Amino acid sequence: TGVLLGAIVAVAFGSQPVRADDCVIVRATADARNQTVSTERSKRRLQHYIGRKLNSFTAKSISTVTTHCIRNACESSAIVCRH
């Protein structure tokens, strides 16, 4: 059986001088038996975290989700901004 490890981190991302939005970079990781499963799990965890933990962002925009993998460990990330 594969070992499943996950962590979600929200890192403060300073407001850009051009925009008045408050933004955070959100990351979710997964480590499974193969890269396909890890990718799916990290994306699902990221969406879950954005939906449940950032619900105080009444109007929010989410950047394109990017996923990077090293062997079977994958990390998905996105920038979420409050308007």
Short mmCIF file of C-alpha atoms in Angstrom, two decimals:
data_model
loop_
_atom_site.label_atom_id
_atom_site.label_comp_id
_atom_site.label_asym_id
_atom_site.label_seq_id
_atom_site.Cartn_x
_atom_site.Cartn_y
_atom_site.Cartn_z
CA THR A 1 0.00 0.00 0.00
CA GLY A 2 1.15 3.51 -0.71
CA VAL A 3 1.84 6.00 1.96
CA LEU A 4 -0.40 9.02 1.85
CA LEU A 5 0.96 12.24 3.25
CA GLY A 6 -0.71 15.58 2.85
CA ALA A 7 -0.17 19.10 3.95
CA ILE A 8 -1.84 22.34 3.13
CA VAL A 9 -0.13 25.63 3.60
CA ALA A 10 -1.45 29.11 3.12
CA VAL A 11 1.26 31.69 2.68
CA ALA A 12 0.52 35.39 2.83
CA PHE A 13 1.13 37.04 -0.51
CA GLY A 14 1.54 40.79 -0.20
CA SER A 15 -0.78 43.04 -2.13
CA GLN A 16 0.62 44.33 -5.38
CA PRO A 17 0.98 48.11 -5.59
CA VAL A 18 -1.13 48.11 -8.76
CA ARG A 19 -4.04 46.16 -7.23
CA ALA A 20 -5.93 46.58 -3.98
CA ASP A 21 -6.76 42.88 -3.65
CA ASP A 22 -5.71 40.69 -0.71
CA CYS A 23 -4.13 37.51 -2.07
CA VAL A 24 -2.80 34.26 -0.64
CA ILE A 25 -0.86 31.45 -2.26
CA VAL A 26 -2.46 28.13 -1.38
CA ARG A 27 -0.61 24.83 -1.71
CA ALA A 28 -1.66 21.22 -1.22
CA THR A 29 0.56 18.16 -1.44
CA ALA A 30 0.04 14.43 -1.84
CA ASP A 31 2.34 11.42 -1.99
CA ALA A 32 0.90 8.15 -3.31
CA ARG A 33 1.99 5.04 -5.21
CA ASN A 34 1.97 6.75 -8.57
CA GLN A 35 2.09 10.25 -9.98
CA THR A 36 -1.43 10.21 -11.43
CA VAL A 37 -3.02 9.46 -8.05
CA SER A 38 -0.81 12.05 -6.33
CA THR A 39 -1.78 14.71 -8.88
CA GLU A 40 -5.50 14.03 -8.46
CA ARG A 41 -5.26 14.03 -4.66
CA SER A 42 -3.26 17.24 -4.43
CA LYS A 43 -5.72 19.05 -6.76
CA ARG A 44 -8.70 17.73 -4.78
CA ARG A 45 -7.13 18.84 -1.48
CA LEU A 46 -6.39 22.27 -2.91
CA GLN A 47 -10.00 22.74 -4.05
CA HIS A 48 -11.28 21.45 -0.70
CA TYR A 49 -9.07 23.88 1.20
CA ILE A 50 -10.08 26.84 -0.97
CA GLY A 51 -13.77 26.00 -0.62
CA ARG A 52 -13.81 25.30 3.12
CA LYS A 53 -11.03 27.38 4.68
CA LEU A 54 -11.18 30.51 2.55
CA ASN A 55 -14.95 30.93 2.76
CA SER A 56 -14.43 34.31 4.45
CA PHE A 57 -13.35 35.59 1.03
CA THR A 58 -16.84 36.70 -0.03
CA ALA A 59 -15.83 37.50 -3.61
CA LYS A 60 -12.75 35.63 -4.72
CA SER A 61 -10.88 34.83 -7.88
CA ILE A 62 -8.67 31.79 -8.28
CA SER A 63 -5.70 31.62 -10.63
CA THR A 64 -4.97 28.61 -12.79
CA VAL A 65 -3.99 25.61 -10.66
CA THR A 66 -0.43 24.46 -11.30
CA THR A 67 0.89 21.04 -10.28
CA HIS A 68 4.52 20.00 -9.97
CA CYS A 69 5.69 16.47 -9.17
CA ILE A 70 8.95 14.90 -8.09
CA ARG A 71 8.63 11.16 -8.47
CA ASN A 72 5.32 10.30 -6.77
CA ALA A 73 5.05 13.42 -4.60
CA CYS A 74 2.99 16.23 -6.12
CA GLU A 75 2.15 19.78 -5.09
CA SER A 76 -0.72 21.81 -6.50
CA SER A 77 -0.88 25.56 -5.96
CA ALA A 78 -3.03 28.55 -6.85
CA ILE A 79 -3.31 32.22 -5.98
CA VAL A 80 -6.62 33.19 -4.39
CA CYS A 81 -7.54 36.88 -4.23
CA ARG A 82 -10.30 38.66 -2.34
CA HIS A 83 -12.01 41.54 -4.10
#
